[in-house]
Coordinates of C-alpha atoms and ligand atoms in Angstrom, one line a residue:
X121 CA 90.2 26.1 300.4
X122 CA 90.6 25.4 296.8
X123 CA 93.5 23.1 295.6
X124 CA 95.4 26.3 293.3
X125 CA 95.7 27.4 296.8
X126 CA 97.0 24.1 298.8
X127 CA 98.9 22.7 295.5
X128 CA 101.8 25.3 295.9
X129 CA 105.2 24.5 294.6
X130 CA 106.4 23.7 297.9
X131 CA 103.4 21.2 298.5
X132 CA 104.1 19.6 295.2
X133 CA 107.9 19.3 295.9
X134 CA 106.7 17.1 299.2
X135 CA 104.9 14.9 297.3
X136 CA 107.5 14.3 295.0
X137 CA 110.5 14.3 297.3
X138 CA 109.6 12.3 300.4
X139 CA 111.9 10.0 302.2
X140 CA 111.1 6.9 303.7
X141 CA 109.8 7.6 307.2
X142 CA 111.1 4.8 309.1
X143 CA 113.3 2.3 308.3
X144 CA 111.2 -0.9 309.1
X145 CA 107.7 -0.3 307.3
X146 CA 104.7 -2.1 309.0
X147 CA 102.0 -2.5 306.4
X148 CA 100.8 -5.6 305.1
X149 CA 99.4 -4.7 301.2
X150 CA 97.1 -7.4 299.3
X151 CA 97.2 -6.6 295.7
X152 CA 93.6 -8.7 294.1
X153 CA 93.7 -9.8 290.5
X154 CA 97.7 -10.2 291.0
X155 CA 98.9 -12.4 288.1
X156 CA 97.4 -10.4 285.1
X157 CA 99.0 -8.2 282.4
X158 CA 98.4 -5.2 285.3
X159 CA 98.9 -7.6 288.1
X160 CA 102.5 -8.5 287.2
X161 CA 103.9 -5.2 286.8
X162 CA 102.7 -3.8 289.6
X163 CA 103.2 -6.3 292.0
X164 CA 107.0 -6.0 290.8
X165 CA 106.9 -2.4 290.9
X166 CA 105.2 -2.7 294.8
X167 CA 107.8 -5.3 296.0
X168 CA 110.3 -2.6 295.5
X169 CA 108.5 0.0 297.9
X170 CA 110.5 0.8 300.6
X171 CA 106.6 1.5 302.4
X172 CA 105.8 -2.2 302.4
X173 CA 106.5 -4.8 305.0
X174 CA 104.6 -7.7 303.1
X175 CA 103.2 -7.8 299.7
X176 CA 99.8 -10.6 300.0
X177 CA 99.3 -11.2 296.4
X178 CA 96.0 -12.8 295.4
X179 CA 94.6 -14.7 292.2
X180 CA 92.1 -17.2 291.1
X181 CA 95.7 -19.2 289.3
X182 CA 98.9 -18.5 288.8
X183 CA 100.3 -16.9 292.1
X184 CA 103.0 -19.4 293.0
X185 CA 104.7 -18.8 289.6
X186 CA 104.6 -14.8 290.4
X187 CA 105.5 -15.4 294.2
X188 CA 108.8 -17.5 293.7
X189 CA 109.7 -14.9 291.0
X190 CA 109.4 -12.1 293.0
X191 CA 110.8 -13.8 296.3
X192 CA 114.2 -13.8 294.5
X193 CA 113.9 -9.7 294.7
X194 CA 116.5 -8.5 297.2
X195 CA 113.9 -5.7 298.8
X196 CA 112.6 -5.7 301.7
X197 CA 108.9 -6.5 301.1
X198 CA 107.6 -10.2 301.8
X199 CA 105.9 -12.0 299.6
X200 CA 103.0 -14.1 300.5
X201 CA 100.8 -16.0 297.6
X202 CA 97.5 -16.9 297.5
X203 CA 95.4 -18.8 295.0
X204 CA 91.7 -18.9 294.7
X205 CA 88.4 -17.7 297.0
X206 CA 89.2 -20.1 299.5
X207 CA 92.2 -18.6 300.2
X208 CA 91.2 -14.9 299.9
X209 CA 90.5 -14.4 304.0
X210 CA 93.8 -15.5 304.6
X211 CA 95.3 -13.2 302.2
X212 CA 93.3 -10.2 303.3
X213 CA 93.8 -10.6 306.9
X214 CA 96.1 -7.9 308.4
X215 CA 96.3 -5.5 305.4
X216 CA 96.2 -1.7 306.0
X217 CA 95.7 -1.2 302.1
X218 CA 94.0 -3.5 299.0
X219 CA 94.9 -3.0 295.8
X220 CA 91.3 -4.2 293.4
X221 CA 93.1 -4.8 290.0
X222 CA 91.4 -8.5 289.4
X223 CA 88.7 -8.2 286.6
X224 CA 88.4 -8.1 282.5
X225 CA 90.5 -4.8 280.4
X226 CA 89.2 -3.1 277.6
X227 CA 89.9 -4.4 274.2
X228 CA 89.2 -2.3 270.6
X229 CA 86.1 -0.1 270.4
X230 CA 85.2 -1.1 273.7
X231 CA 84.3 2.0 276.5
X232 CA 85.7 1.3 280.2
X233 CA 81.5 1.7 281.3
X234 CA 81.1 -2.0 278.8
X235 CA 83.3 -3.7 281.3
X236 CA 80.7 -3.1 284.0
X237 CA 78.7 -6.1 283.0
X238 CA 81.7 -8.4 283.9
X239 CA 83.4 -7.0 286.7
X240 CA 80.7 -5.7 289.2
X241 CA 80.6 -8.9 290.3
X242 CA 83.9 -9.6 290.8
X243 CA 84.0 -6.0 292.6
X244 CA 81.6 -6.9 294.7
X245 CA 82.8 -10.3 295.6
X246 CA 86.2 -9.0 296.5
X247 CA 84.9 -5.9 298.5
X248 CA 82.4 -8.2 300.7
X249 CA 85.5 -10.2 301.6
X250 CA 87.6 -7.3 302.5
X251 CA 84.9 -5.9 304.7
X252 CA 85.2 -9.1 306.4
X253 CA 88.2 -9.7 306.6
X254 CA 90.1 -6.4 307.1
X255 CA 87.7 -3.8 307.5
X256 CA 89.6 -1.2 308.5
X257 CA 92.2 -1.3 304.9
X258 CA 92.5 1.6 302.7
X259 CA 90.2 0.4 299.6
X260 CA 92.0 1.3 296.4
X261 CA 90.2 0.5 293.7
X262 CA 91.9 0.4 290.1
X263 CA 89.0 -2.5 288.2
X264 CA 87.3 -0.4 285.7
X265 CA 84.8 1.2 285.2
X266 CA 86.1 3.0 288.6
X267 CA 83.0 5.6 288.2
X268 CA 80.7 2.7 288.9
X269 CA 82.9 0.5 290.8
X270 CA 83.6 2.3 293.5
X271 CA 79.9 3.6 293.9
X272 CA 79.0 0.2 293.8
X273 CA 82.1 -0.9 296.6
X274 CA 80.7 1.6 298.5
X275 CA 77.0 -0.2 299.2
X276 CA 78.4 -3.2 299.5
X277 CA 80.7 -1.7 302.9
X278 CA 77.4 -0.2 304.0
X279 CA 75.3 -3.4 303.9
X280 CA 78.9 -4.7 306.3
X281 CA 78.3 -1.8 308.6
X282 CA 82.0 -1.1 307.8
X283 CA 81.7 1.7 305.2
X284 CA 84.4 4.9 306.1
X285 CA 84.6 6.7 302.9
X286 CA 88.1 8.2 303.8
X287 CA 89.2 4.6 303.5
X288 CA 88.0 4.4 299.6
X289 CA 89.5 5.3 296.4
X290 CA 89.0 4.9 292.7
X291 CA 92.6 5.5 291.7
X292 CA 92.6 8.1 289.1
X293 CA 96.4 8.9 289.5
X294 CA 97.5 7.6 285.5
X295 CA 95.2 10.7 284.3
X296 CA 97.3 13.1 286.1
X297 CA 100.3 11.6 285.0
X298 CA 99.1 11.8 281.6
X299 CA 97.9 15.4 281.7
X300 CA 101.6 16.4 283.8
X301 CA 103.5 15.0 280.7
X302 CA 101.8 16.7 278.1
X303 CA 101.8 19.8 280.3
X304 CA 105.6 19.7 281.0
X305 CA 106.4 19.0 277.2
X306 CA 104.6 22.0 275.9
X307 CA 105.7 24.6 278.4
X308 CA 109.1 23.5 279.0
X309 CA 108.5 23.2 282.8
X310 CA 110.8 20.4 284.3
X311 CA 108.9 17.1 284.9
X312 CA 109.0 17.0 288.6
X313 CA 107.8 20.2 289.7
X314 CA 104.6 20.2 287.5
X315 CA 101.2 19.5 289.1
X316 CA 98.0 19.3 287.0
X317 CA 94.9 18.6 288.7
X318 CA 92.4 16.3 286.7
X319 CA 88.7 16.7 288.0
X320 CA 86.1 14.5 287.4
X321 CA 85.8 11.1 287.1
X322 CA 88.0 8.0 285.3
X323 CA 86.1 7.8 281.9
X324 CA 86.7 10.0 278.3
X325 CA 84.1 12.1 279.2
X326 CA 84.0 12.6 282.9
X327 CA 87.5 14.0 283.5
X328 CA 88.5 17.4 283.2
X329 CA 92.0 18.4 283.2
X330 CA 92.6 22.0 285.2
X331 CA 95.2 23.4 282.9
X332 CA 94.1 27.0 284.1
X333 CA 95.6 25.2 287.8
X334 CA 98.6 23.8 286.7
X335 CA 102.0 24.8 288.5
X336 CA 104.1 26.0 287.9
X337 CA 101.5 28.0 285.8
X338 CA 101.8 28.9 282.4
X339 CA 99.7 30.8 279.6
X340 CA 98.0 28.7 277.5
X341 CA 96.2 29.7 274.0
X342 CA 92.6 28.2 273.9
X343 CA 93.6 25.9 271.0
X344 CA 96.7 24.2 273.1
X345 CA 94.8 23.7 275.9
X346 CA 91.9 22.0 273.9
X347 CA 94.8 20.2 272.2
X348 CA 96.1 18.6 275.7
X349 CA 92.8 18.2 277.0
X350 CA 91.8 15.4 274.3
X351 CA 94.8 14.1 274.4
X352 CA 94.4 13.6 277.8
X353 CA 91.1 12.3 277.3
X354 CA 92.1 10.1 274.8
X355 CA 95.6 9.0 276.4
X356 CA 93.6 5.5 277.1
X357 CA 92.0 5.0 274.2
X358 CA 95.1 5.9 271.8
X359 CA 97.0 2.5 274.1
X360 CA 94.4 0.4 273.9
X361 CA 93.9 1.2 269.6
X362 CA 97.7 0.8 269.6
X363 CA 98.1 -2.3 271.2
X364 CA 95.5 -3.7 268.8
X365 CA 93.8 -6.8 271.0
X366 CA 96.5 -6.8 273.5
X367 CA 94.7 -5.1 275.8
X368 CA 94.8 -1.6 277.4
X369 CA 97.5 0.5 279.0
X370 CA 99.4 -1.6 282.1
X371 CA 102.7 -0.1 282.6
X372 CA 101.9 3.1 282.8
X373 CA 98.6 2.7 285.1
X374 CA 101.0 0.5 287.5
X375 CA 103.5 3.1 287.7
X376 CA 100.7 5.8 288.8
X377 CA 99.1 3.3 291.3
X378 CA 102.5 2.5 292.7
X379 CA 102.4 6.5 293.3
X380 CA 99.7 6.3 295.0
X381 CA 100.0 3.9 296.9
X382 CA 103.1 4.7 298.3
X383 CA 101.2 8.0 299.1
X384 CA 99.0 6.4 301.1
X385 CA 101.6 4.8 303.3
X386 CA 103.2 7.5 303.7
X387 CA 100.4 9.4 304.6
X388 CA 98.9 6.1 307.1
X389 CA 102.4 6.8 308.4
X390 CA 102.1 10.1 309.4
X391 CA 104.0 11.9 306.6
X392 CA 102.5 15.9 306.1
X393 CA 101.4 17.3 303.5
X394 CA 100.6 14.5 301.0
X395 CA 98.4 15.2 298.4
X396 CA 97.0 13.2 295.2
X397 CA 94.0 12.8 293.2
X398 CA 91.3 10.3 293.6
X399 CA 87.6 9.6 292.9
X400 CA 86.1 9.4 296.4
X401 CA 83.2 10.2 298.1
X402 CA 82.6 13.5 298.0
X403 CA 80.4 17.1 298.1
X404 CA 82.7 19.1 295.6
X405 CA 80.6 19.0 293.2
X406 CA 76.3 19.6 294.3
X407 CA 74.3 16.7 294.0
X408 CA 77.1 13.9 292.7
X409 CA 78.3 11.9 295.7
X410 CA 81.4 10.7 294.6
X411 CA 83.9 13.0 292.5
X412 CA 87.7 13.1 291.9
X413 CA 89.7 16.0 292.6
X414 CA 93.2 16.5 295.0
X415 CA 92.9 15.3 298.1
X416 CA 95.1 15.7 301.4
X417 CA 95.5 12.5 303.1
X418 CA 96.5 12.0 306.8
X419 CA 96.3 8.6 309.2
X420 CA 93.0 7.3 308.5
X421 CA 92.8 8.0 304.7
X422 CA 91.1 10.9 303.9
X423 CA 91.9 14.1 305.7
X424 CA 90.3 17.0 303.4
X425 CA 88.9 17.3 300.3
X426 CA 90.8 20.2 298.5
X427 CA 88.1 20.8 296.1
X428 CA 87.3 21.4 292.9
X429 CA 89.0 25.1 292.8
X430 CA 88.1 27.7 290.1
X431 CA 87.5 27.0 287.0
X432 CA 88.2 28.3 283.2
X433 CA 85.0 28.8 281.4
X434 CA 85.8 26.4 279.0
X435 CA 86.5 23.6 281.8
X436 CA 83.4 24.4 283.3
X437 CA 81.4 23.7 280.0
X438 CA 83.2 20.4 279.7
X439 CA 82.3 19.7 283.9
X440 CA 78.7 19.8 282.8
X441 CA 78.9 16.8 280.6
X442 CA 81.2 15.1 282.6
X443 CA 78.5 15.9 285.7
X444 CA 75.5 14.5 283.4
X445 CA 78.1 11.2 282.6
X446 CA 79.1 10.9 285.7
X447 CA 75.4 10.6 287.3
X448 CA 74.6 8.2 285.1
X449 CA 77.2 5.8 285.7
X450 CA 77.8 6.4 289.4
X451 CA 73.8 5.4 289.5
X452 CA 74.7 2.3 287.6
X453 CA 77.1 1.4 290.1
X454 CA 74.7 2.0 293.2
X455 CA 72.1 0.3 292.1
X456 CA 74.1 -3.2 291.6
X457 CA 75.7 -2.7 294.7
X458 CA 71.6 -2.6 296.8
X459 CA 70.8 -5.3 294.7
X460 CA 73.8 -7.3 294.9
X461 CA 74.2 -6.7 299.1
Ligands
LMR1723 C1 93.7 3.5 281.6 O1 93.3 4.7 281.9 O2 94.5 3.3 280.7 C2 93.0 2.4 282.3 O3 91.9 2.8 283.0 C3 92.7 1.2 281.3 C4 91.6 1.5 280.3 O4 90.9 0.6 279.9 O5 91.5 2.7 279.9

């Protein structure tokens, strides 16, 4: 089934409108790498989810600071701290989902792929002690680069005997964030009821925006939709040349992981019809094993890939390169992972 087909209006309105689907949630959520510029924002932004019964929040330093802060937050969320690797079985015990977020962020003139150097380790530190300690979690994965990271996640879970690829992510939900705001401010279409799929992978050149699939659809000239594909592209980029040494985009990205994290609950839950975007293990696309495109998720993560759907004929050009990239660095990331497990 291709996702034009499953990413109807009505489908899209789900998402969007759900309501909490029981009053007292149940799930446990670690958040790794909580007390950074990311960190801090989303953890705030989790501990008012009306989907989480505790918030874990991990850190080499720091934590204490975050977790008395946040403990004076009249929602209902716990919050539990934990500081350093001696205290990271504790804090992963009992969690249905893990938020990865610990590792270095881009600065100027630096690609997300020349972060791999420093944080594959750190990846695959954090995902051995998660396939210890909860095995069974939803593995969302937000360190970049998240086309090699969650390749490289992925061996590591093997090498544990644990390895469910409906349980893993690379969360690619701030691209269709992006790509649904430029969308809705050149067509007019309110906000809320627009749904652009981004394909791909999390990286300039491996994601492809689907204008040709957005709904509520809308004709396009060539030259506008080249115009919101780079800036889609470049969405990243254009924060972290803006913010000038401060780092990379934060807020944003922790809004569209709160998003999809919540969507996961829900979904873990047993809410219908819940559908977002992630970089997963995959057969969409022949010969590339992991891939991001919409995704239906159900009770144990992963309930159907919906596919990369058709394309235009210029979004297939721009697939080929972001195939070729893609390989590449999704290699990168294997490779690490065998020799690391
Ligand atoms: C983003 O998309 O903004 C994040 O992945 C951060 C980055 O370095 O681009």
């Amino acid at each position: 089934t291709t996702c034009r087909r499953l990413l109807t209006p009505a489908a899209t309105a789900l998402r969007r409108y759900y309501s909490p689907i029981s009053d007292s949630p149940r799930n446990r959520v670690a958040i790794l790498g909580a007390c950074g510029g990311l960190g801090q924002p989303l953890s705030l932004i989790m501990k008012r989810s009306e989907y989480i019964a505790e918030l874990a929040l991990y850190d080499k330093v720091d934590t204490a600071g975050l977790c008395a802060d946040l403990s004076h937050i009249s929602t209902k969320a716990a919050i539990k701290g934990y500081q350093g690797s001696d205290q990271l079985g504790d804090c992963l015990t009992g969690c249905s989902v893990v938020l990865m977020i610990a590792g270095i962020r881009r600065q100027p003139g630096m690609h997300r792929d020349s972060l791999f150097q420093q944080n594959a380790t750190i990846v695959a530190e954090l995902t051995d002690a998660v396939a210890k300690h909860c095995p069974k979690a939803q593995l969302c994965i937000l360190t970049n680069p998240i086309n090699s990271n969650v390749p490289l996640a992925a061996e590591i879970l093997k090498h544990r005997g644990v390895h469910d690829p409906r349980r893993l992510y690379g969360i690619t939900t701030v691209d269709s964030v992006r790509a649904d705001v430029v969308y809705a401010k050149l067509t007019g279409h309110p906000l809320d009821k627009v749904s652009v799929p981004v394909l791909g992978g999390h990286s300039g050149h491996s994601l492809v925006p689907a204008f040709s699939q957005a709904q509520p659809h809308s004709r396009l000239s060539p030259e506008d939709v080249r115009r919101l594909t780079e800036s889609v592209r470049g969405a990243a980029d254009a924060i972290v040349a803006v913010k000038a040494g401060g780092g990379s985009a934060t807020l944003s990205v922790a809004a569209a992981a709160h998003r999809f994290v919540n969507s996961v609950l829900l979904a873990l839950d047993g809410r219908q019809n819940i559908i977002e975007s992630a970089f997963v293990e995959s057969d969409a696309m022949p010969d590339l094993p992991f891939f991001s495109c919409p995704l239906l998720l159900g009770q144990n993560g992963v309930e159907r890939n919906l596919g990369v759907g058709q394309l235009s004929e210029y979004e297939a050009e721009l697939m080929k390169a972001a195939v070729a990239e893609l390989r590449v660095q999704i290699e990168k990331g294997q490779e690490f992972g065998l020799a690391w497990a």
